[in-house]
Short mmCIF file of C-alpha atoms and ligand atoms in Angstrom, two decimals:
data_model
loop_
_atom_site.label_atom_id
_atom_site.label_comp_id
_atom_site.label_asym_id
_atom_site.label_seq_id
_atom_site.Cartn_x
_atom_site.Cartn_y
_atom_site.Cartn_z
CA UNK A 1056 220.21 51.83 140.16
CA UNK A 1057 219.03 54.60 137.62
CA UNK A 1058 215.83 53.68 135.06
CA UNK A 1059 216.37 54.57 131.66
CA UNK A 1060 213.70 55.16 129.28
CA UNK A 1061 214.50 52.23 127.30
CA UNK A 1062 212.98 50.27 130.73
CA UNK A 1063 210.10 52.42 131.15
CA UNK A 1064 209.31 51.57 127.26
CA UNK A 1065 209.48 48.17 127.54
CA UNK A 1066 207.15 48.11 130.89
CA UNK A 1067 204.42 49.95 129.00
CA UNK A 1068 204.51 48.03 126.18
CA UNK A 1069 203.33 45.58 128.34
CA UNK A 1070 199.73 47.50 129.13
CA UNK A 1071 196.80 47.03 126.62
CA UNK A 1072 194.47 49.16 125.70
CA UNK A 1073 191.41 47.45 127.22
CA UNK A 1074 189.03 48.24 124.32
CA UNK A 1075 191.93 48.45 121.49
CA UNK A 1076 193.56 45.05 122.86
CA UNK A 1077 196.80 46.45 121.81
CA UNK A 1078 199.24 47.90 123.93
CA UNK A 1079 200.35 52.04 124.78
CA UNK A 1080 203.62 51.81 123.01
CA UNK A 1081 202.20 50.75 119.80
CA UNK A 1082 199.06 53.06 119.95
CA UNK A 1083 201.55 55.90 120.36
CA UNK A 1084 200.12 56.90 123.69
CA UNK A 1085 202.89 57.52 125.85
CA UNK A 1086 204.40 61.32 124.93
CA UNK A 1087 207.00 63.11 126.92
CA UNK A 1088 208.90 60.54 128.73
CA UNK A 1089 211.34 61.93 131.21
CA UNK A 1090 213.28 59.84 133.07
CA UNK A 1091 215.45 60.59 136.11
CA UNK A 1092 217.28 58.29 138.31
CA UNK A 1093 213.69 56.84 139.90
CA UNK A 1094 211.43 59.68 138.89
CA UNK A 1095 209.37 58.65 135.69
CA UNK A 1096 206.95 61.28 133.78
CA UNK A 1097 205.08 61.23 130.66
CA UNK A 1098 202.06 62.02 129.38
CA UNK A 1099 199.23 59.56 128.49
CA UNK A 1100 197.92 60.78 125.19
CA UNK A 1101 194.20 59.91 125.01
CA UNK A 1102 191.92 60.22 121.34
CA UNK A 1103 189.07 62.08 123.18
CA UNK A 1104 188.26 62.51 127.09
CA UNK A 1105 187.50 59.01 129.07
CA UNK A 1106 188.16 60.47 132.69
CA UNK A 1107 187.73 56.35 134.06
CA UNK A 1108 189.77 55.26 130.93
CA UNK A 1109 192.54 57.46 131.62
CA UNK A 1110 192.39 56.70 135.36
CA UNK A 1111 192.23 52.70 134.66
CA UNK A 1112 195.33 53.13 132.34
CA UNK A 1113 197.73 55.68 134.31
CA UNK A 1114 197.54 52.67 137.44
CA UNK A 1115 198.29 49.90 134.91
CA UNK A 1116 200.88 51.91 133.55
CA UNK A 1117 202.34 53.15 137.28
CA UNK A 1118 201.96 49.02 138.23
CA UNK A 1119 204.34 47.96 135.40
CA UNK A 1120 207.09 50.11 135.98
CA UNK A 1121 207.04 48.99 139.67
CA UNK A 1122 206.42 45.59 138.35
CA UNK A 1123 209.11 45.41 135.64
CA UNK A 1124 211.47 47.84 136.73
CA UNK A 1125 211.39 49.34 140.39
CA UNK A 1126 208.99 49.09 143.28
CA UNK A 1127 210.22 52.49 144.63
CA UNK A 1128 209.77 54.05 140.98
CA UNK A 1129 207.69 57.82 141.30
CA UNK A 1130 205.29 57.57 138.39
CA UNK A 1131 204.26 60.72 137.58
CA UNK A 1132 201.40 60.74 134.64
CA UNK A 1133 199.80 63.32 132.83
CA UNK A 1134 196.60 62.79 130.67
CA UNK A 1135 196.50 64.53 127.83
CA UNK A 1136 194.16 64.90 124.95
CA UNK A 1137 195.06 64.73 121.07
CA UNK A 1138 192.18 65.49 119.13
CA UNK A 1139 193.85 65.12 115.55
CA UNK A 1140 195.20 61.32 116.62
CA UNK A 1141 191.22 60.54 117.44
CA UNK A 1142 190.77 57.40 115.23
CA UNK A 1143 188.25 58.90 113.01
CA UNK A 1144 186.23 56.76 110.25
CA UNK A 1145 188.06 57.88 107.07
CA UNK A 1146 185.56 60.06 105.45
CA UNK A 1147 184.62 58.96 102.66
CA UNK A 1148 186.50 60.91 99.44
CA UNK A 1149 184.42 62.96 97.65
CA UNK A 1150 183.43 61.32 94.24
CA UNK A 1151 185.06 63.47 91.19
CA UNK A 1152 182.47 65.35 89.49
CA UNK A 1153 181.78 63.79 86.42
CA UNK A 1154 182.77 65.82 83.61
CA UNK A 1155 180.08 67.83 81.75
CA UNK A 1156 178.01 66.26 84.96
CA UNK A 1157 175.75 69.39 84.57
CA UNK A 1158 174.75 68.91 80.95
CA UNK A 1159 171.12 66.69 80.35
CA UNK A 1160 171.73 66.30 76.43
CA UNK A 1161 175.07 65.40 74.80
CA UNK A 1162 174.67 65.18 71.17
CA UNK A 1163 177.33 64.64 68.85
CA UNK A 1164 176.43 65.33 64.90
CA UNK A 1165 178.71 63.07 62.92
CA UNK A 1166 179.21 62.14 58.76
CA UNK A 1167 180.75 59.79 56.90
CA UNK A 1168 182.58 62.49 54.88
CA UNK A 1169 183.80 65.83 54.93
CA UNK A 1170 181.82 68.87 53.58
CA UNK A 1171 178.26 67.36 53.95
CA UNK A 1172 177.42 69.99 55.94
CA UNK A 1173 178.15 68.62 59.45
CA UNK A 1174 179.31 71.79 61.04
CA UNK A 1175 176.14 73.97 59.15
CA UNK A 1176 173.65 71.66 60.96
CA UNK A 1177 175.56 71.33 64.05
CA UNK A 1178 175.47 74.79 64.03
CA UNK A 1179 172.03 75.85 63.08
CA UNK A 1180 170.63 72.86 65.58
CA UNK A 1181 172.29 74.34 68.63
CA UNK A 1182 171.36 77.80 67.37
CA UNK A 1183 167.51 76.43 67.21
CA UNK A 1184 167.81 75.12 70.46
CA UNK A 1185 169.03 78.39 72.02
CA UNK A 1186 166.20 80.57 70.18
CA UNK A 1187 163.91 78.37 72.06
CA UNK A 1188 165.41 79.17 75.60
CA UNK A 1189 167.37 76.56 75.76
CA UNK A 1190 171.13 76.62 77.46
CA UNK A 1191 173.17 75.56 74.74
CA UNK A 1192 176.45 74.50 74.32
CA UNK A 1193 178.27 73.56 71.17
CA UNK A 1194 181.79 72.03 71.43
CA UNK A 1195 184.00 72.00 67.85
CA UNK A 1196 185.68 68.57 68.20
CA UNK A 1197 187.19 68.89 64.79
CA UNK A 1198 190.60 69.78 66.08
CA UNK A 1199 192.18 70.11 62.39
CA UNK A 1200 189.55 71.77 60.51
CA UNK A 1201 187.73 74.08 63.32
CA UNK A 1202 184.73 75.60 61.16
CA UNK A 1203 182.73 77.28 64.55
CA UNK A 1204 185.06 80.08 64.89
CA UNK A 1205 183.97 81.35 60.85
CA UNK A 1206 180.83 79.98 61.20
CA UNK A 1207 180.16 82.39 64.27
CA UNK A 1208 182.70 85.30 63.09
CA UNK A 1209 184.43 84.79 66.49
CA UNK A 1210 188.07 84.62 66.74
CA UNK A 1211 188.70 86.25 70.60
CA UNK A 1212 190.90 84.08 72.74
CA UNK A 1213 188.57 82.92 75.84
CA UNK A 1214 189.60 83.77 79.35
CA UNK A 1215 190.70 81.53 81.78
CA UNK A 1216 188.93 81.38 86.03
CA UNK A 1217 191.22 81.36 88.54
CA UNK A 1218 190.88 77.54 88.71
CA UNK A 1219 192.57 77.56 85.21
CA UNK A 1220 189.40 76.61 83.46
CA UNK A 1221 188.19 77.63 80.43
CA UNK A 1222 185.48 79.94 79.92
CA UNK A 1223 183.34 79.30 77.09
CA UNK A 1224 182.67 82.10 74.42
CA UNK A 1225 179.14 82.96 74.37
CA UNK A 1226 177.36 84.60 71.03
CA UNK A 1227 173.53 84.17 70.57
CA UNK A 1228 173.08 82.78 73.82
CA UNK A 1229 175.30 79.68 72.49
CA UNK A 1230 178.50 78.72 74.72
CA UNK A 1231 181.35 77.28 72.62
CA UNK A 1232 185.10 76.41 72.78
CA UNK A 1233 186.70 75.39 69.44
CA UNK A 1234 190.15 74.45 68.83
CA UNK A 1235 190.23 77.15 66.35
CA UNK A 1236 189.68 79.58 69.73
CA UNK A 1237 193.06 78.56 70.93
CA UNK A 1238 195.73 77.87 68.39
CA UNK A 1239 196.59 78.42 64.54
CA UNK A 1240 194.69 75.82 62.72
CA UNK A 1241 197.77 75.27 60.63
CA UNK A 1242 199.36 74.50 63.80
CA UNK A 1243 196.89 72.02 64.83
CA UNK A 1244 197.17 70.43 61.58
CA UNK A 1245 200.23 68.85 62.53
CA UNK A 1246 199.48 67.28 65.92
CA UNK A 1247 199.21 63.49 65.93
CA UNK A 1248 196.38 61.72 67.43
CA UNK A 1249 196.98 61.27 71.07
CA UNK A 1250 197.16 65.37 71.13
CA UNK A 1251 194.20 65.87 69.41
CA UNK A 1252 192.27 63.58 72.14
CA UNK A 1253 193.61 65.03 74.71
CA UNK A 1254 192.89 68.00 73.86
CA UNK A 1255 188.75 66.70 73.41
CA UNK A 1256 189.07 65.56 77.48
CA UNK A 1257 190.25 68.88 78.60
CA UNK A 1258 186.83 70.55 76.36
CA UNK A 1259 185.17 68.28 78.82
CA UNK A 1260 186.87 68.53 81.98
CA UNK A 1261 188.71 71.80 82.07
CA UNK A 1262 185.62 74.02 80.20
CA UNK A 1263 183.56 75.57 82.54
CA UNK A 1264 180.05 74.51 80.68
CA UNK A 1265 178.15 75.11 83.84
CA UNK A 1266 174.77 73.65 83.72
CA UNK A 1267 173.37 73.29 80.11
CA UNK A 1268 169.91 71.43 78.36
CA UNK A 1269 171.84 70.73 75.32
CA UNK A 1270 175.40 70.17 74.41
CA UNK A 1271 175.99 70.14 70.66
CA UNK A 1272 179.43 68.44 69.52
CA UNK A 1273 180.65 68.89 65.87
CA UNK A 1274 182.73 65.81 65.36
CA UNK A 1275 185.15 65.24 63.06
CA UNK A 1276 184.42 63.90 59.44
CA UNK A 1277 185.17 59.90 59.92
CA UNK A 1278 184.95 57.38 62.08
CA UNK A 1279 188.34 56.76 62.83
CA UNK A 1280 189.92 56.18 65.60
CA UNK A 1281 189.78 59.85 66.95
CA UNK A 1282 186.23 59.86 66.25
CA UNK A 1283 186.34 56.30 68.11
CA UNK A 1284 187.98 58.11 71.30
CA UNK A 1285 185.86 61.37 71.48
CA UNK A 1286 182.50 59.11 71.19
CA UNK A 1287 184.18 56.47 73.98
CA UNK A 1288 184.82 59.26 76.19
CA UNK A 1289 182.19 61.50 76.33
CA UNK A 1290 178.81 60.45 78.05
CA UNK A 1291 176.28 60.98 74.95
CA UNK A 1292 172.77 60.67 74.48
CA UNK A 1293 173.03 59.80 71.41
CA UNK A 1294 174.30 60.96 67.63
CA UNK A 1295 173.02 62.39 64.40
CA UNK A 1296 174.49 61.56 61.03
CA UNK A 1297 174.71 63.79 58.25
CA UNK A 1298 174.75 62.97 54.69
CA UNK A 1299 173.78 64.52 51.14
CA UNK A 1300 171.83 62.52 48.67
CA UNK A 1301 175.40 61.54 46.94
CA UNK A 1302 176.42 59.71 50.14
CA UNK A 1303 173.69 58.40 51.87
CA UNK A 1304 174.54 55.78 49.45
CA UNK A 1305 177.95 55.34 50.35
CA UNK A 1306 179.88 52.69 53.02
CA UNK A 1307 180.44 55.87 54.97
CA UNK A 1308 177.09 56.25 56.63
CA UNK A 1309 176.63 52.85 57.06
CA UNK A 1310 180.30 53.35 59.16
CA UNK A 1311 179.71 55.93 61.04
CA UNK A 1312 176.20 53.84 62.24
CA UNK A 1313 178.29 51.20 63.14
CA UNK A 1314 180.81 53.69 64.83
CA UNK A 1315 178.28 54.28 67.39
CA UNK A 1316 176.46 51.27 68.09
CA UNK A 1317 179.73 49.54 68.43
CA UNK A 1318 180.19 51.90 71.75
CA UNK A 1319 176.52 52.13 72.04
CA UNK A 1320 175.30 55.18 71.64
CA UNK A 1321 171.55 55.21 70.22
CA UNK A 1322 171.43 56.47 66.34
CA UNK A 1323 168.75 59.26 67.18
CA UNK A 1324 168.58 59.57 63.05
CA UNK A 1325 169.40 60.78 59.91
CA UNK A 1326 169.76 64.42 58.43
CA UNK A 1327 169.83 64.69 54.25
CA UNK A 1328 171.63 67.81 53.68
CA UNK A 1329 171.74 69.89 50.57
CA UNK A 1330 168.63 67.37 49.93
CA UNK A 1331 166.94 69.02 47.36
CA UNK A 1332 167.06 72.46 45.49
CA UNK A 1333 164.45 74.90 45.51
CA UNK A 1334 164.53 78.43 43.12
CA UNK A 1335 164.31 81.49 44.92
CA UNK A 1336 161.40 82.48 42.59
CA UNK A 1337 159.54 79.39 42.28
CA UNK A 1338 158.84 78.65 46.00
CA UNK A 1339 156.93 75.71 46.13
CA UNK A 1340 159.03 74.19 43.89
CA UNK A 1341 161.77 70.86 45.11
CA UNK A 1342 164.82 69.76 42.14
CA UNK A 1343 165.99 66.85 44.23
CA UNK A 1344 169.36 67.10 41.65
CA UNK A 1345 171.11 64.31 43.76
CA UNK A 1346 168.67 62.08 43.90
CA UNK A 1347 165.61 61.43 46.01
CA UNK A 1348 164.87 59.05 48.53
CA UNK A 1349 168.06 58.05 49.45
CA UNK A 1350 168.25 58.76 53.47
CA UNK A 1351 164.94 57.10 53.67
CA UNK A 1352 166.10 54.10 52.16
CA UNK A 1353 169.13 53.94 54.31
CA UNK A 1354 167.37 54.60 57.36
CA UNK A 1355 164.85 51.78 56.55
CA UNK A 1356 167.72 49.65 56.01
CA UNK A 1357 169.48 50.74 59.05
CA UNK A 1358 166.59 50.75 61.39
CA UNK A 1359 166.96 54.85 62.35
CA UNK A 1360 164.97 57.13 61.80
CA UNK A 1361 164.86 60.43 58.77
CA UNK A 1362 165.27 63.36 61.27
CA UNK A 1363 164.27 65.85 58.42
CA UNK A 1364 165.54 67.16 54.88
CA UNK A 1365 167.72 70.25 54.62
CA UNK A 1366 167.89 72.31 51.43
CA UNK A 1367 170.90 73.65 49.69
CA UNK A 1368 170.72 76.82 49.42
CA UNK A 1369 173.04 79.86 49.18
CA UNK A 1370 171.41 81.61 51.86
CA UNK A 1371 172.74 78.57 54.24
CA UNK A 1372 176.49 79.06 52.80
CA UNK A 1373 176.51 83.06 52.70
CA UNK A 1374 174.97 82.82 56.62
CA UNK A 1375 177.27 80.50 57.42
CA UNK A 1376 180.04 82.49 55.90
CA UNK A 1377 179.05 85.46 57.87
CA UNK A 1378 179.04 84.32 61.13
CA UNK A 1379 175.28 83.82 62.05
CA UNK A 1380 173.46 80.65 61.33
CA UNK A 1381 170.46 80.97 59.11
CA UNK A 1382 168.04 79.64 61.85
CA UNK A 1383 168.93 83.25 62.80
CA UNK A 1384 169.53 85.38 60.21
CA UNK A 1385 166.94 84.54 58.36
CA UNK A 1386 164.19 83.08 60.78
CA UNK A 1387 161.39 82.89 58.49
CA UNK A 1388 163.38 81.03 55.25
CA UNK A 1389 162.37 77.86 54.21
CA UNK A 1390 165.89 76.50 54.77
CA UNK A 1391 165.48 77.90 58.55
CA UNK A 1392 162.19 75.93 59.01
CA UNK A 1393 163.82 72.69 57.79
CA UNK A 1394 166.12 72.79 60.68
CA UNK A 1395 163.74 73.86 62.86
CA UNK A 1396 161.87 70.73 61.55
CA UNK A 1397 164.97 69.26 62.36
CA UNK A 1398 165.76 70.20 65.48
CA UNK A 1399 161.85 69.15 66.89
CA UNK A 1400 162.16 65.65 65.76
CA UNK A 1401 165.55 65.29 67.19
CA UNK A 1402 164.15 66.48 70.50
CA UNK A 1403 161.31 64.18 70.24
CA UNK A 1404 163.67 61.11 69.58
CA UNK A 1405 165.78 61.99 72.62
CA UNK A 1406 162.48 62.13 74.71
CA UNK A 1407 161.32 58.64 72.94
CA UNK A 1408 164.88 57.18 73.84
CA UNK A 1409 164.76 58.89 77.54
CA UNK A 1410 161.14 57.17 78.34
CA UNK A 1411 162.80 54.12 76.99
CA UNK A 1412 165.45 53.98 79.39
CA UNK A 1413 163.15 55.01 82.27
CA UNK A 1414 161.86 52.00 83.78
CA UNK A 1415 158.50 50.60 83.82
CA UNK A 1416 156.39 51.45 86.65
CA UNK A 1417 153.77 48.99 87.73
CA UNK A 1418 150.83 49.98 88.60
CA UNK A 1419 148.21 47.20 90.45
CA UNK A 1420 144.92 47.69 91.53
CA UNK A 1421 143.14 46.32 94.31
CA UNK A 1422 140.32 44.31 93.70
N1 LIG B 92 172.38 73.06 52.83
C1 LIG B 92 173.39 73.77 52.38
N2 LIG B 92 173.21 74.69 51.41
C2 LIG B 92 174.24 75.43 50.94
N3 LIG B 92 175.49 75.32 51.37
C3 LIG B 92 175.75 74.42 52.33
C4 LIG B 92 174.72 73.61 52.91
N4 LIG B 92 175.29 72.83 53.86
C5 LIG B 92 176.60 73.15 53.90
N5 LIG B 92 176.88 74.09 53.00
C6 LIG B 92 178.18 74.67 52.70
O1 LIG B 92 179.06 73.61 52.35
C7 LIG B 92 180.35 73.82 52.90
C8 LIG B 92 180.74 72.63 53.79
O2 LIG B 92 179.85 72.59 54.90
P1 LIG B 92 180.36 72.24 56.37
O3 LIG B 92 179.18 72.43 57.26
O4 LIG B 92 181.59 72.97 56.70
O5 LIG B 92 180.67 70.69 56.18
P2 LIG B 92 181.47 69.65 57.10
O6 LIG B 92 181.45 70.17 58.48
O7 LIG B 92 180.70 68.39 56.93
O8 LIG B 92 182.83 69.57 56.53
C9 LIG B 92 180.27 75.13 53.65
O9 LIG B 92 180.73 76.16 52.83
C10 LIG B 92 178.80 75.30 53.93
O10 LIG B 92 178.43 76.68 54.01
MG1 LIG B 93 183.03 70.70 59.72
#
């Protein structure tokens, strides 16, 4: 009587793997099987060379067909290797890089209200940092009313790597991306919410930043819930608020505090813009016209520090209006040296907050 493979399967499925415990069938070791009246090949598929192994298994696997099937059965095995079957260790997946992984210092400079000033002293602080040396980038979250492109007279479309990622526009040694880069603002002005976030995740993950000291983000005027979103989903150091004299005041400020310790991102301080007036010809003079005092107050009551006082001045509006930030076109103004002021004390709360977070080494000594 003829074998049929159907036999020969059966008898093999009755050899285990002596290390494996489980038997040839199963582990997908027997390849090849011809059968012919009592003449019964295949190949023995083995992970990696075991010369005993292989011997050990091809007589278990010639004693079961002459124990199951036929006595007078010719077993004729083959021992082959597979190399891709070997049962390797998954290797363990890559982690994703982190968006904007390569970035030390996210900021994000936030108000209350609209036209405070936000975008003037998100602008002139990144374009202090960069005149120090600093890799800067500066990333216009306001997705309906883009102010970077004016405020930098740049209105190029930026190119895109083979990797379909963005690459930043670079102008004073400041990398930005700006919804106003990419569409009509009027266009923009009609998207609804979960657009405009989306839209913040791929500036993070689908910008090629590179590596960078400081990343400046202009956020939106608020603290709604797309403010909410953008400060939930990117990894910041910490946030500046903006106000004028009029608002510091105002529910507004006290919101947008809240805003970020709800998530909790430290309150690095305070910035009084258009604080206090002083007339081109009389220098040394200060006509605080809104008031005096105010951010102090508030950032008594609110247990964060005054970062500095800004001036309003038309210097600050025409430079901004012109596409280079005063901190630049004007280095030696008074208005230039407030940021600067600015700018130090902001770098010396993210160092205070950085030490904070280190932790404490103790030190003994041997007596
Ligand atoms: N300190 C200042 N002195 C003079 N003009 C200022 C000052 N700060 C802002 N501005 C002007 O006020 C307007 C609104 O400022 P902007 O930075 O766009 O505010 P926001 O981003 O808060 O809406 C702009 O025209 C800007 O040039
Ligand atoms: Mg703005």
């Amino acid at each position: 009587m003829s074998i049929n493979k159907e036999q020969v399967k059966t008898a093999l499925a009755h050899v285990l793997h002596p290390e494996v415990k489980q038997d040839l069938i199963s582990l997908d070791m027997i390849q090849d099987l011809i059968v012919q009246d009592k003449y019964v090949s295949f190949t023995l598929e083995m992970p990696a060379q075991n010369d005993a192994l292989a011997s050990e298994l091809k007589q278990r696997c010639e004693g079961a067909v002459h124990k199951f099937i036929d006595r007078e059965a010719i077993v004729d095995i083959q021992v082959g290797i597979n190399v891709s079957k070997r049962q390797e260790a998954p290797k363990p997946a890559e982690p994703p890089a982190q968006p904007l992984s390569g970035v030390k210092n996210i900021i994000a400079v936030a108000s209350g209200k609209g036209g405070v000033g936000k975008s003037t002293v998100a602008v002139n602080i990144a374009a202090a940092l960069a005149r120090t040396g600093a890799k800067v980038g500066l990333m216009d979250t306001d997705i309906y009313g883009p102010s970077i492109p004016t405020m930098f007279d740049l209105f190029e479309r930026p190119n895109i790597t083979t990797q379909k990622k963005l690459i930043p526009l670079e102008k004073y040694g400041i990398k930005m991306v700006s919804m106003g880069f990419l569409v009509d603002v009027n266009q923009a002005m009609v998207w609804r919410g979960p657009m405009a976030t989306s839209a913040i995740q791929q500036f993070m993950k689908d910008v090629e930043w590179g590596e960078l000291d400081y990343m400046i983000l202009d956020l939106p005027p608020g603290t709604g819930d797309i403010q909410l979103t953008i400060v939930q989903t990117i990894p910041l150091s910490g946030a500046v608020i903006v106000s004028t004299p009029q608002t510091v005041a105002l529910d507004d400020v006290r919101k947008g505090v809240a805003m970020f310790q709800k998530v909790k991102v430290p309150v690095l301080g305070v910035i009084e813009n258009m604080a206090y007036f002083t007339p081109p010809d009389m220098p040394d003079k200060k006509y605080h016209i809104f008031g005096e005092g105010g951010a102090t107050r508030l950032a008594e009551e609110l247990a964060v520090p005054v970062l500095g006082e800004i001036p309003i001045e038309q210097p600050i509006r025409e430079a901004g209006d012109n596409g280079k930030p005063i901190v630049l076109a004007d280095e030696q103004s008074n208005a230039a040296h407030a940021f600067y002021t600015v700018t130090s004390n902001l770098q010396q709360q993210l160092s205070l907050r950085e030490a904070e977070a280190k932790p404490k080494v103790q030190i003994s000594f041997k007596s």
